[in-house]
Short mmCIF file of C-alpha atoms in Angstrom, two decimals:
data_model
loop_
_atom_site.label_atom_id
_atom_site.label_comp_id
_atom_site.label_asym_id
_atom_site.label_seq_id
_atom_site.Cartn_x
_atom_site.Cartn_y
_atom_site.Cartn_z
CA MET B 18 33.16 -26.35 67.33
CA VAL B 19 35.17 -25.77 70.50
CA CYS B 20 35.48 -28.82 72.79
CA LEU B 21 35.78 -28.04 76.49
CA THR B 22 37.85 -30.69 78.34
CA ASN B 23 39.04 -28.99 81.50
CA LYS B 24 37.69 -30.73 84.55
CA ALA B 25 36.87 -27.34 86.01
CA PHE B 26 34.14 -27.08 83.44
CA THR B 27 32.54 -30.49 84.12
CA GLY B 28 29.66 -29.10 86.21
CA TRP B 29 29.02 -26.41 83.64
CA ARG B 30 28.93 -29.00 80.86
CA SER B 31 26.39 -31.12 82.77
CA THR B 32 24.13 -28.16 83.31
CA PHE B 33 24.49 -27.19 79.64
CA TRP B 34 23.49 -30.62 78.33
CA ILE B 35 20.62 -30.90 80.78
CA ALA B 36 19.34 -27.57 79.51
CA ILE B 37 19.70 -28.71 75.90
CA LEU B 38 17.85 -31.96 76.68
CA SER B 39 15.07 -30.08 78.46
CA CYS B 40 14.62 -27.72 75.50
CA SER B 41 14.58 -30.68 73.10
CA LEU B 42 11.94 -32.49 75.13
CA ALA B 43 9.83 -29.33 75.33
CA ALA B 44 10.10 -28.82 71.58
CA ALA B 45 9.17 -32.46 70.95
CA ALA B 46 6.16 -32.11 73.25
CA GLN B 47 4.98 -29.11 71.23
CA LEU B 48 5.22 -31.14 68.04
CA VAL B 49 2.80 -33.75 69.43
CA GLN B 50 -0.53 -32.10 68.77
CA PRO B 51 -3.64 -33.34 70.60
CA VAL B 52 -6.09 -35.11 68.33
CA LEU B 53 -9.26 -33.23 67.44
CA ALA B 54 -12.14 -34.83 69.32
CA LYS B 55 -14.92 -36.20 67.14
CA THR B 56 -18.17 -34.38 67.85
CA PRO B 57 -21.53 -34.54 66.02
CA LEU B 58 -21.87 -32.40 62.89
CA PRO B 59 -24.95 -30.52 61.67
CA PRO B 60 -27.39 -32.90 59.95
CA LEU B 61 -27.78 -33.24 56.18
CA ALA B 62 -31.43 -34.10 55.68
CA TRP B 63 -34.79 -33.76 53.99
CA SER B 64 -37.96 -32.78 55.90
CA SER B 65 -41.55 -33.16 54.81
CA TRP B 66 -43.03 -29.91 56.17
CA ASN B 67 -42.17 -27.28 53.54
CA GLY B 68 -43.28 -29.40 50.61
CA PHE B 69 -46.14 -31.46 52.03
CA SER B 70 -47.42 -29.71 55.16
CA ASN B 71 -49.51 -32.03 57.34
CA THR B 72 -50.47 -34.32 54.43
CA ILE B 73 -47.40 -36.56 54.96
CA ASP B 74 -48.00 -40.31 54.71
CA SER B 75 -46.15 -43.52 53.90
CA ASN B 76 -46.33 -43.16 50.11
CA ILE B 77 -44.99 -39.61 50.10
CA THR B 78 -42.20 -40.58 52.49
CA MET B 79 -41.18 -43.54 50.33
CA GLN B 80 -41.10 -41.39 47.18
CA GLN B 81 -38.95 -38.75 48.85
CA ALA B 82 -36.61 -41.36 50.32
CA GLN B 83 -36.18 -42.91 46.87
CA ALA B 84 -35.43 -39.49 45.38
CA LEU B 85 -32.86 -38.75 48.08
CA ALA B 86 -31.17 -42.10 47.43
CA THR B 87 -31.09 -41.86 43.62
CA SER B 88 -30.65 -38.12 42.87
CA GLY B 89 -27.04 -37.87 44.01
CA LEU B 90 -27.97 -36.24 47.32
CA LYS B 91 -27.27 -39.40 49.32
CA LYS B 92 -23.89 -39.72 47.62
CA ALA B 93 -23.18 -36.09 48.55
CA GLY B 94 -23.83 -36.89 52.22
CA TYR B 95 -27.52 -36.22 52.87
CA GLU B 96 -28.76 -39.03 55.09
CA TYR B 97 -31.92 -38.22 57.10
CA VAL B 98 -35.50 -38.54 55.84
CA ASN B 99 -37.54 -36.63 58.42
CA ILE B 100 -41.28 -37.09 58.84
CA ASP B 101 -42.68 -33.82 60.20
CA GLU B 102 -46.05 -32.69 61.53
CA GLY B 103 -49.21 -34.49 60.40
CA TRP B 104 -48.06 -38.12 60.69
CA TRP B 105 -50.13 -38.71 63.84
CA THR B 106 -53.69 -37.69 64.70
CA GLY B 107 -53.36 -37.77 68.50
CA ASP B 108 -54.88 -41.16 69.35
CA ARG B 109 -53.50 -43.29 72.20
CA ASP B 110 -54.54 -46.67 73.59
CA THR B 111 -55.57 -47.29 77.21
CA ASP B 112 -51.91 -47.63 78.20
CA GLY B 113 -51.02 -44.28 76.68
CA ASN B 114 -49.21 -45.70 73.65
CA ILE B 115 -49.38 -43.83 70.34
CA VAL B 116 -51.94 -45.28 67.90
CA VAL B 117 -51.18 -44.71 64.21
CA ASP B 118 -53.64 -44.61 61.29
CA PRO B 119 -53.11 -47.93 59.42
CA LYS B 120 -54.41 -46.47 56.15
CA ARG B 121 -51.84 -43.67 56.03
CA TRP B 122 -49.07 -45.93 57.35
CA PRO B 123 -49.82 -49.39 55.95
CA ALA B 124 -47.68 -52.50 55.68
CA ILE B 125 -44.88 -52.10 53.13
CA VAL B 126 -43.49 -55.61 52.84
CA ALA B 127 -44.73 -59.03 53.85
CA GLY B 128 -44.71 -59.43 57.62
CA ASP B 129 -45.34 -55.73 58.35
CA HIS B 130 -48.26 -54.72 60.56
CA PRO B 131 -50.43 -51.80 59.35
CA GLY B 132 -50.15 -48.78 61.63
CA ASP B 133 -46.63 -49.66 62.76
CA MET B 134 -44.18 -46.79 62.17
CA ALA B 135 -41.35 -49.32 62.25
CA ASN B 136 -42.43 -50.19 58.69
CA ILE B 137 -41.39 -46.84 57.22
CA ALA B 138 -38.26 -46.66 59.38
CA ARG B 139 -37.13 -50.05 58.04
CA TYR B 140 -37.89 -48.97 54.47
CA ILE B 141 -35.79 -45.80 54.85
CA HIS B 142 -32.98 -47.85 56.37
CA SER B 143 -33.15 -50.30 53.45
CA LEU B 144 -32.05 -47.43 51.19
CA GLY B 145 -29.00 -46.77 53.33
CA LEU B 146 -30.60 -43.70 54.91
CA LYS B 147 -31.71 -42.67 58.40
CA ALA B 148 -35.24 -41.94 59.59
CA GLY B 149 -36.56 -38.92 61.51
CA ILE B 150 -39.83 -38.42 63.43
CA TYR B 151 -41.65 -35.45 64.99
CA THR B 152 -43.56 -34.49 68.14
CA ASP B 153 -44.33 -31.48 70.35
CA ALA B 154 -43.08 -30.58 73.82
CA GLY B 155 -46.61 -29.70 74.96
CA SER B 156 -49.70 -31.85 75.34
CA GLU B 157 -51.09 -30.24 72.20
CA GLY B 158 -49.18 -29.85 68.95
CA CYS B 159 -49.13 -27.69 65.87
CA SER B 160 -51.89 -29.80 64.29
CA MET B 161 -54.37 -27.80 66.38
CA TYR B 162 -53.56 -25.02 63.86
CA PRO B 163 -53.67 -27.06 60.63
CA ASP B 164 -52.11 -25.70 57.47
CA LEU B 165 -54.17 -28.14 55.39
CA GLY B 166 -56.98 -30.47 56.37
CA PRO B 167 -58.72 -30.92 59.73
CA ALA B 168 -57.36 -29.97 63.15
CA TYR B 169 -56.06 -32.70 65.45
CA PHE B 170 -55.57 -32.37 69.18
CA HIS B 171 -53.39 -34.02 71.83
CA VAL B 172 -50.60 -34.70 69.34
CA GLY B 173 -47.87 -33.61 71.79
CA SER B 174 -45.76 -35.72 74.12
CA GLU B 175 -46.10 -33.83 77.40
CA GLY B 176 -46.96 -36.35 80.11
CA HIS B 177 -45.56 -39.15 77.91
CA TYR B 178 -41.94 -38.09 77.36
CA GLU B 179 -40.29 -41.31 78.48
CA GLN B 180 -42.98 -43.44 76.83
CA ASP B 181 -42.95 -41.66 73.47
CA PHE B 182 -39.21 -41.29 72.99
CA LEU B 183 -38.69 -44.91 73.94
CA GLN B 184 -41.31 -45.78 71.32
CA PHE B 185 -39.54 -43.70 68.67
CA ALA B 186 -36.29 -45.52 69.42
CA LYS B 187 -37.97 -48.94 69.36
CA TRP B 188 -39.56 -48.12 66.00
CA GLY B 189 -36.03 -47.53 64.75
CA PHE B 190 -35.97 -43.77 64.25
CA ASP B 191 -32.61 -41.98 64.32
CA TYR B 192 -33.70 -38.36 64.67
CA VAL B 193 -36.46 -36.53 66.52
CA LYS B 194 -37.70 -32.98 66.05
CA VAL B 195 -39.62 -31.51 68.98
CA ASP B 196 -41.88 -28.53 68.21
CA TRP B 197 -43.29 -25.90 70.59
CA CYS B 198 -46.92 -25.14 69.66
CA GLY B 199 -48.27 -26.88 72.76
CA GLY B 200 -45.49 -25.62 74.99
CA ASP B 201 -46.08 -22.07 73.79
CA LYS B 202 -49.83 -22.33 74.36
CA GLU B 203 -49.21 -23.49 77.94
CA ASN B 204 -46.53 -20.84 78.61
CA LEU B 205 -44.06 -23.52 79.64
CA SER B 206 -40.37 -22.98 80.32
CA ALA B 207 -38.58 -24.13 77.18
CA ALA B 208 -35.31 -24.84 79.02
CA VAL B 209 -37.13 -27.03 81.55
CA GLN B 210 -39.26 -28.95 79.04
CA TYR B 211 -36.48 -29.54 76.53
CA GLY B 212 -34.20 -30.58 79.39
CA GLU B 213 -36.74 -33.19 80.48
CA ILE B 214 -37.00 -34.38 76.87
CA ALA B 215 -33.22 -34.68 76.64
CA ARG B 216 -33.22 -36.92 79.69
CA ALA B 217 -36.05 -39.02 78.22
CA ILE B 218 -34.04 -39.40 75.00
CA ALA B 219 -30.96 -40.44 76.99
CA GLN B 220 -33.00 -43.05 78.82
CA ALA B 221 -34.43 -44.40 75.55
CA GLU B 222 -30.91 -44.62 74.16
CA ARG B 223 -29.70 -46.55 77.22
CA ILE B 224 -32.56 -49.02 76.93
CA THR B 225 -32.43 -49.59 73.16
CA GLY B 226 -28.88 -48.65 72.19
CA LYS B 227 -30.45 -46.44 69.51
CA ARG B 228 -29.14 -42.87 69.15
CA LEU B 229 -31.68 -40.11 68.48
CA TYR B 230 -30.38 -36.89 66.93
CA TYR B 231 -32.08 -34.12 68.96
CA SER B 232 -33.71 -31.18 67.15
CA ILE B 233 -35.29 -28.42 69.26
CA CYS B 234 -37.87 -26.30 67.43
CA ASN B 235 -39.17 -23.46 69.59
CA TRP B 236 -38.58 -20.78 66.92
CA GLY B 237 -36.00 -18.83 68.94
CA LYS B 238 -38.40 -18.11 71.81
CA GLN B 239 -36.74 -17.84 75.24
CA SER B 240 -33.32 -17.55 73.52
CA PRO B 241 -32.46 -21.23 73.06
CA TRP B 242 -28.83 -20.43 72.17
CA THR B 243 -28.37 -19.53 75.87
CA TRP B 244 -29.56 -22.92 77.18
CA GLY B 245 -29.66 -25.27 74.17
CA PRO B 246 -26.04 -26.46 74.40
CA GLY B 247 -26.03 -29.38 76.83
CA VAL B 248 -29.66 -28.91 77.88
CA GLY B 249 -30.66 -31.78 80.15
CA GLY B 250 -27.19 -33.25 79.76
CA SER B 251 -27.60 -33.70 76.01
CA GLU B 252 -24.38 -34.51 74.17
CA GLN B 253 -25.79 -33.02 70.95
CA SER B 254 -28.60 -30.65 69.98
CA ILE B 255 -29.72 -28.19 67.36
CA TRP B 256 -32.22 -25.42 68.06
CA ARG B 257 -34.32 -23.21 65.85
CA VAL B 258 -33.51 -19.52 66.18
CA SER B 259 -36.54 -17.99 64.42
CA ASP B 260 -39.88 -18.71 62.82
CA ASP B 261 -40.31 -20.34 59.40
CA ILE B 262 -38.90 -18.74 56.24
CA VAL B 263 -42.02 -19.74 54.32
CA ALA B 264 -45.29 -21.53 55.00
CA PRO B 265 -45.63 -24.89 53.20
CA VAL B 266 -45.97 -24.82 49.42
CA VAL B 267 -47.87 -27.97 48.50
CA ALA B 268 -48.46 -28.69 44.83
CA ASN B 269 -52.09 -29.02 43.71
CA SER B 270 -53.39 -27.60 46.98
CA ALA B 271 -54.93 -24.36 48.22
CA ASN B 272 -51.49 -23.04 49.21
CA ALA B 273 -49.66 -23.96 45.99
CA GLY B 274 -49.33 -20.26 45.10
CA ARG B 275 -47.12 -19.32 48.05
CA ARG B 276 -43.64 -17.95 47.32
CA VAL B 277 -40.39 -17.73 49.24
CA ALA B 278 -39.35 -14.17 50.15
CA PHE B 279 -35.62 -13.55 49.68
CA GLU B 280 -35.68 -11.05 52.56
CA LYS B 281 -37.02 -13.67 54.99
CA MET B 282 -34.25 -16.07 54.06
CA MET B 283 -31.69 -13.31 54.78
CA ARG B 284 -33.46 -12.45 58.05
CA ASN B 285 -33.21 -16.04 59.28
CA PHE B 286 -29.50 -16.11 58.52
CA ASP B 287 -29.01 -12.98 60.61
CA ARG B 288 -31.08 -14.28 63.50
CA GLY B 289 -29.09 -17.50 63.51
CA ILE B 290 -25.69 -15.96 64.25
CA HIS B 291 -24.69 -16.87 67.82
CA PRO B 292 -21.07 -18.06 67.53
CA GLU B 293 -20.55 -18.34 71.28
CA ALA B 294 -23.19 -21.10 71.48
CA GLN B 295 -22.12 -23.18 68.48
CA HIS B 296 -19.45 -25.80 69.12
CA THR B 297 -18.86 -29.46 70.08
CA GLY B 298 -22.07 -30.85 68.55
CA TYR B 299 -24.41 -27.93 69.30
CA PHE B 300 -25.76 -25.85 66.40
CA ASN B 301 -27.98 -22.87 65.67
CA ASP B 302 -30.72 -23.82 63.19
CA PRO B 303 -32.00 -20.99 60.93
CA ASP B 304 -34.80 -23.23 59.56
CA MET B 305 -35.16 -25.71 56.74
CA MET B 306 -33.63 -24.58 53.47
CA VAL B 307 -35.92 -23.28 50.76
CA LEU B 308 -33.73 -24.02 47.74
CA GLY B 309 -35.83 -25.29 44.86
CA MET B 310 -39.06 -23.74 46.13
CA PRO B 311 -40.96 -21.05 44.18
CA GLY B 312 -39.65 -17.52 44.69
CA LEU B 313 -35.84 -17.84 44.54
CA ASN B 314 -33.79 -17.76 41.36
CA GLU B 315 -30.59 -19.74 40.75
CA GLU B 316 -28.25 -17.02 42.08
CA GLN B 317 -30.36 -16.60 45.22
CA ASN B 318 -30.32 -20.36 45.74
CA ARG B 319 -26.51 -20.31 45.67
CA LEU B 320 -26.35 -17.42 48.13
CA HIS B 321 -28.80 -19.25 50.40
CA MET B 322 -26.56 -22.32 50.34
CA SER B 323 -23.49 -20.15 50.96
CA LEU B 324 -25.06 -18.54 54.03
CA TRP B 325 -26.19 -21.82 55.57
CA ALA B 326 -22.86 -23.54 54.81
CA ILE B 327 -20.61 -20.82 56.22
CA SER B 328 -22.72 -20.66 59.38
CA ALA B 329 -22.40 -24.46 59.77
CA ALA B 330 -26.19 -24.71 59.88
CA PRO B 331 -28.18 -27.91 59.57
CA LEU B 332 -28.75 -28.44 55.84
CA ILE B 333 -32.32 -29.68 55.77
CA ILE B 334 -33.98 -29.62 52.35
CA GLY B 335 -37.64 -28.63 52.47
CA ALA B 336 -38.62 -28.85 48.79
CA ASP B 337 -40.28 -31.80 47.04
CA LEU B 338 -37.20 -33.78 45.99
CA THR B 339 -38.93 -35.21 42.94
CA ARG B 340 -39.31 -31.70 41.48
CA LEU B 341 -35.74 -30.38 41.90
CA ASP B 342 -33.99 -29.35 38.68
CA ALA B 343 -30.36 -30.12 37.83
CA ALA B 344 -29.10 -26.69 38.87
CA THR B 345 -30.66 -26.94 42.33
CA LEU B 346 -29.33 -30.46 42.83
CA ALA B 347 -25.87 -29.25 41.82
CA THR B 348 -26.06 -26.38 44.34
CA LEU B 349 -27.17 -28.69 47.13
CA SER B 350 -24.42 -31.18 46.27
CA ASN B 351 -21.50 -28.77 45.79
CA PRO B 352 -18.60 -30.58 47.52
CA ASP B 353 -16.79 -27.43 48.67
CA ALA B 354 -19.93 -25.90 50.17
CA LEU B 355 -20.75 -29.16 51.96
CA ALA B 356 -17.17 -29.45 53.26
CA ILE B 357 -17.44 -25.93 54.68
CA ASP B 358 -20.68 -26.77 56.47
CA GLN B 359 -19.38 -30.13 57.71
CA ASP B 360 -15.95 -28.94 58.86
CA ALA B 361 -14.86 -30.91 61.91
CA LEU B 362 -14.46 -27.87 64.20
CA GLY B 363 -18.19 -27.16 63.98
CA LEU B 364 -17.67 -23.41 64.43
CA GLN B 365 -19.96 -20.72 63.06
CA CYS B 366 -18.90 -17.83 60.85
CA VAL B 367 -18.11 -14.41 62.30
CA LYS B 368 -18.50 -11.03 60.59
CA VAL B 369 -14.91 -9.78 60.70
CA LYS B 370 -15.33 -6.58 58.72
CA GLU B 371 -17.91 -4.22 57.21
CA LEU B 372 -16.31 -2.32 54.35
CA SER B 373 -19.27 0.04 54.18
CA PHE B 374 -22.99 -0.25 54.80
CA GLY B 375 -24.20 -3.56 53.37
CA LEU B 376 -20.74 -4.78 52.27
CA GLU B 377 -19.61 -7.44 54.73
CA ILE B 378 -16.79 -9.97 55.19
CA TRP B 379 -17.77 -13.19 56.98
CA SER B 380 -15.11 -15.72 57.97
CA LYS B 381 -15.38 -19.31 59.21
CA PHE B 382 -12.39 -20.83 60.99
CA LEU B 383 -11.68 -24.30 59.53
CA SER B 384 -9.88 -27.35 60.88
CA ALA B 385 -6.91 -27.25 58.45
CA SER B 386 -4.27 -24.83 59.75
CA GLY B 387 -4.44 -21.48 57.99
CA SER B 388 -7.75 -22.31 56.28
CA ARG B 389 -10.85 -20.13 56.22
CA ALA B 390 -14.17 -20.11 54.43
CA VAL B 391 -14.94 -16.51 53.52
CA LEU B 392 -18.12 -14.91 52.19
CA LEU B 393 -17.91 -11.45 50.64
CA LEU B 394 -21.55 -10.43 51.03
CA ASN B 395 -23.16 -7.56 49.14
CA ARG B 396 -26.53 -6.74 50.70
CA THR B 397 -26.99 -3.59 48.60
CA TYR B 398 -29.03 -3.20 45.43
CA PHE B 399 -26.04 -2.41 43.24
CA PRO B 400 -22.89 -4.30 42.19
CA ALA B 401 -20.00 -3.25 44.43
CA PRO B 402 -16.20 -3.60 44.49
CA MET B 403 -15.01 -5.48 47.57
CA SER B 404 -11.56 -6.34 48.90
CA LEU B 405 -10.26 -8.91 51.35
CA ASP B 406 -7.13 -8.49 53.49
CA TRP B 407 -5.48 -11.63 54.85
CA ASP B 408 -4.88 -10.12 58.26
CA ASP B 409 -8.66 -9.69 58.64
CA LEU B 410 -8.72 -13.49 58.71
CA GLY B 411 -5.96 -13.87 61.28
CA LEU B 412 -3.42 -14.96 58.66
CA GLU B 413 0.21 -13.86 58.46
CA GLY B 414 2.05 -12.68 55.39
CA ASN B 415 1.10 -10.90 52.21
CA SER B 416 -0.31 -13.81 50.20
CA ALA B 417 -2.79 -16.68 50.34
CA SER B 418 -4.24 -19.23 47.94
CA VAL B 419 -7.90 -18.81 47.00
CA ARG B 420 -10.56 -21.11 45.57
CA ASP B 421 -13.90 -19.90 44.18
CA VAL B 422 -16.47 -22.36 45.56
CA TRP B 423 -19.25 -21.89 43.00
CA ALA B 424 -16.95 -21.60 39.99
CA GLY B 425 -15.13 -24.71 41.23
CA LYS B 426 -11.91 -22.97 40.30
CA ASP B 427 -8.58 -22.38 42.03
CA LEU B 428 -7.61 -18.72 41.65
CA GLY B 429 -4.02 -19.44 42.66
CA THR B 430 -1.89 -17.45 45.09
CA ILE B 431 -3.12 -13.89 45.53
CA ASN B 432 -0.58 -11.30 46.68
CA GLY B 433 -1.79 -8.34 48.67
CA GLN B 434 -5.59 -8.13 48.59
CA LEU B 435 -8.28 -10.17 46.90
CA LYS B 436 -10.25 -7.61 44.88
CA VAL B 437 -13.58 -8.50 43.25
CA THR B 438 -16.87 -6.97 42.17
CA VAL B 439 -19.80 -8.69 43.86
CA PRO B 440 -23.23 -8.52 42.20
CA ALA B 441 -26.16 -6.85 43.96
CA GLN B 442 -27.73 -8.91 46.76
CA ASP B 443 -25.24 -11.69 46.19
CA GLY B 444 -22.00 -13.01 47.60
CA LEU B 445 -18.70 -14.59 46.65
CA LEU B 446 -17.86 -17.72 48.65
CA VAL B 447 -14.17 -18.62 48.67
CA LEU B 448 -11.82 -20.98 50.44
CA VAL B 449 -8.63 -19.30 51.62
CA ARG B 450 -5.42 -21.05 52.65
CA GLY B 451 -2.59 -19.04 54.20
CA ARG B 452 -0.17 -19.08 57.11
CA GLU B 453 -1.75 -19.29 60.54
CA ARG B 454 -0.83 -16.58 63.00
CA SER B 455 0.72 -17.82 66.26
CA ALA B 456 -1.71 -18.51 69.07
CA ALA B 457 -1.43 -17.32 72.67
CA HIS B 458 -0.95 -20.30 74.99
CA TYR B 459 -2.44 -20.34 78.52
CA THR B 460 -2.47 -22.84 81.36
CA PRO B 461 -4.95 -22.90 84.26
CA SER B 462 -4.36 -20.24 86.88
CA ALA B 463 -6.79 -21.15 89.68
CA SER B 464 -6.04 -23.31 92.71
CA GLY B 465 -6.70 -27.04 92.63
CA SER B 466 -3.84 -28.11 90.38
CA ASP B 467 -2.86 -31.76 90.32
CA GLY B 468 0.78 -30.67 90.61
CA ASN B 469 1.43 -30.84 86.88
CA GLY B 470 -0.25 -27.59 85.95
CA VAL B 471 -3.51 -29.37 85.09
CA LEU B 472 -6.71 -28.61 86.94
CA ASN B 473 -9.45 -31.14 87.52
CA GLY B 474 -11.42 -29.44 90.26
CA PRO B 475 -14.97 -28.03 90.15
CA GLU B 476 -13.75 -24.74 88.67
CA ILE B 477 -10.97 -24.47 86.09
CA VAL B 478 -9.96 -20.86 85.53
CA PHE B 479 -7.82 -19.25 82.85
CA ALA B 480 -7.14 -15.71 84.03
CA HIS B 481 -5.20 -12.73 82.70
CA LEU B 482 -6.05 -13.46 79.07
CA ALA B 483 -5.10 -10.71 76.66
CA GLN B 484 -7.75 -8.69 74.88
CA VAL B 485 -8.68 -9.91 71.41
CA PRO B 486 -9.96 -6.92 69.39
CA SER B 487 -11.67 -9.06 66.75
CA PRO B 488 -15.37 -9.89 67.32
CA PHE B 489 -14.65 -13.42 68.52
CA ALA B 490 -11.50 -15.30 69.44
CA GLN B 491 -11.18 -18.92 68.36
CA ILE B 492 -10.05 -21.04 71.31
CA LYS B 493 -8.59 -24.52 71.20
CA VAL B 494 -9.19 -26.38 74.48
CA VAL B 495 -6.81 -29.27 75.26
CA TYR B 496 -8.16 -31.83 77.72
CA THR B 497 -8.22 -35.43 78.88
CA ASN B 498 -11.37 -37.39 79.69
CA LYS B 499 -10.87 -40.92 80.99
CA ALA B 500 -14.60 -41.48 81.46
CA ARG B 501 -16.51 -43.67 79.01
CA SER B 502 -19.05 -40.94 78.33
CA THR B 503 -18.95 -37.34 77.17
CA SER B 504 -18.46 -34.74 79.90
CA ILE B 505 -20.74 -31.68 79.71
CA VAL B 506 -18.91 -28.72 81.21
CA GLY B 507 -20.10 -25.18 81.91
CA LEU B 508 -18.20 -22.34 80.23
CA TYR B 509 -18.29 -18.71 81.38
CA VAL B 510 -16.33 -15.85 79.80
CA ASN B 511 -15.76 -12.76 81.94
CA GLY B 512 -18.59 -13.85 84.24
CA GLU B 513 -21.28 -13.36 81.59
CA THR B 514 -24.07 -15.72 80.48
CA GLY B 515 -22.48 -19.07 79.84
CA THR B 516 -22.81 -22.08 77.62
CA HIS B 517 -22.01 -25.77 77.96
CA VAL B 518 -19.24 -27.58 76.11
CA ALA B 519 -19.14 -31.29 75.30
CA PHE B 520 -15.85 -33.14 75.88
CA PRO B 521 -15.94 -36.65 74.36
CA PRO B 522 -13.90 -39.47 75.96
CA ALA B 523 -10.14 -39.07 75.48
CA ALA B 524 -8.42 -41.55 77.74
CA SER B 525 -5.26 -42.56 75.91
CA ALA B 526 -3.95 -39.08 75.02
CA PRO B 527 -4.99 -35.42 75.23
CA ALA B 528 -7.65 -34.29 72.77
CA SER B 529 -8.98 -30.90 71.73
CA VAL B 530 -12.27 -29.15 71.06
CA TRP B 531 -12.85 -25.61 69.79
CA ILE B 532 -15.04 -22.76 71.01
CA GLN B 533 -15.45 -19.06 70.19
CA ALA B 534 -15.64 -16.30 72.78
CA LYS B 535 -15.50 -12.53 73.15
CA LEU B 536 -12.30 -11.55 74.97
CA ASN B 537 -13.02 -7.85 74.71
CA ARG B 538 -11.89 -6.50 78.06
CA PRO B 539 -8.84 -4.22 77.79
CA GLY B 540 -5.38 -5.42 78.71
CA ASN B 541 -4.85 -8.84 80.29
CA THR B 542 -8.10 -8.81 82.25
CA ASN B 543 -10.15 -11.49 80.47
CA THR B 544 -11.14 -14.71 82.23
CA VAL B 545 -12.40 -18.05 80.91
CA THR B 546 -13.89 -20.38 83.51
CA PHE B 547 -14.96 -24.01 83.10
CA THR B 548 -17.22 -25.49 85.79
CA THR B 549 -17.71 -29.21 86.30
CA SER B 550 -18.17 -31.81 89.01
CA PRO B 551 -14.88 -32.71 90.73
CA THR B 552 -13.51 -35.85 89.14
CA SER B 553 -10.14 -37.37 88.45
CA ASP B 554 -11.41 -38.57 85.06
CA PHE B 555 -11.62 -35.13 83.46
CA ALA B 556 -9.01 -32.40 83.25
CA ILE B 557 -8.28 -29.36 81.09
CA GLU B 558 -4.58 -28.89 80.34
CA SER B 559 -4.43 -25.65 78.37
CA ILE B 560 -6.08 -23.33 75.90
CA GLU B 561 -4.73 -21.67 72.77
CA VAL B 562 -6.30 -18.38 71.70
CA TYR B 563 -6.40 -17.36 68.04
CA SER B 564 -7.51 -13.99 66.75
CA THR B 565 -8.83 -12.80 63.40
CA ASP B 566 -7.22 -9.44 64.05
CA ASN B 567 -3.57 -8.41 64.08
CA ARG B 568 -3.81 -5.46 66.44
#
């Protein structure tokens, strides 16, 4: 090392060390990564509809709750026991309060009052589980078109939103599914009605302190993925994207002979893919799962689970839990598949490549750096060789480690390509771990800066973003939120139809959430805009753009 001591160089030395210090501080700042904000994950649940139709009552609910608690499903993470259509016959008292049949919903323990739905909620809670309830957005409900038994009318909540959702919370329920039979009959605006319901839920939560997980079920009508995120200010929601995979299959009933169609399960997966809408506690719902119901074999059950897991869908079991065999329980409880579904980023899979017609590569960006869940899907009627390149996943280098989810086996480090033969109408679900490609870093470019390069005005714009040739870019959003509540912020990419993003409180240090967007305009002409009410409590500092394409 050469030591410079001449006084003539003193000013130069000062500048040099200041530059070194500045670089060191900048490097240290880059090492301090913002914490990933905690947002709601898709629910793990059981629902009564597929297995019991509108015959649900207290005894059936208790049996299913016991089975969930003792079969290993609770241990695997399933937690909600959801009572679907048929629990209520539409009666109200003179004050408009719901009146429940005391014979179907009797007292369970000493001190209970017959006809009080708090009885079953307490029972479910006593097993360490959570309880779900059901209603309709219209004044009528789906019971006007009964699957089994007599028709019942006026089983919807329209005109009683605040009253009913407050009642659900007071009874102790943790989850509410809101159907659309009445709303559809009345030709209502789904965005308006479900927004009003979200506000009624928020009010019930403020009054009782009880959180209600919000499930929208309007079967994909009026494109709920375009308005479901943040509807009515909701901090969390799931929305159905299609009609049912199968009508209820109830043992020892007139419809016991129904069968699940494999093609309908695949159709619902396809209809549920809207990656731009799924993030920060908002999820596409391709319907209750049909694993364990008549019509699917063991391999099809595994593919079904793979598709729902890689799309981060709600995993809601529809079968009679007391009739599930060991193989089905093992599929539902597979720890790798559940970890894929429940990954903290909450992002949906993206089709990154089609090798040829019917041979597809689907990739899900995971929270651990360089990690992906990948499904090699063969839709054809013949076994087919398939290959996976790491750069299709946005990974650098010529190697990655691979784990076969259903074999439960680490395949080790694979150099070059992963090459496999995938059976007809089946898929190979793997976990891949490689080296993450560098992200492109952007700071806000619009006016309204606080002087530190951070914008907290009504419109936060990131302009001149480079084109990302892959179907969707994964975008890490770094922010601060000093408010005590979650901020719901509009997001628009290249001026097209937007979505809403939830930013949980992050007062002490910057936090991050993740979204996916199409940055498909050529050159550096893409724009991402966040819109929010002006406030000093909320600010977006930067975004980092990742790509599953190396072009």
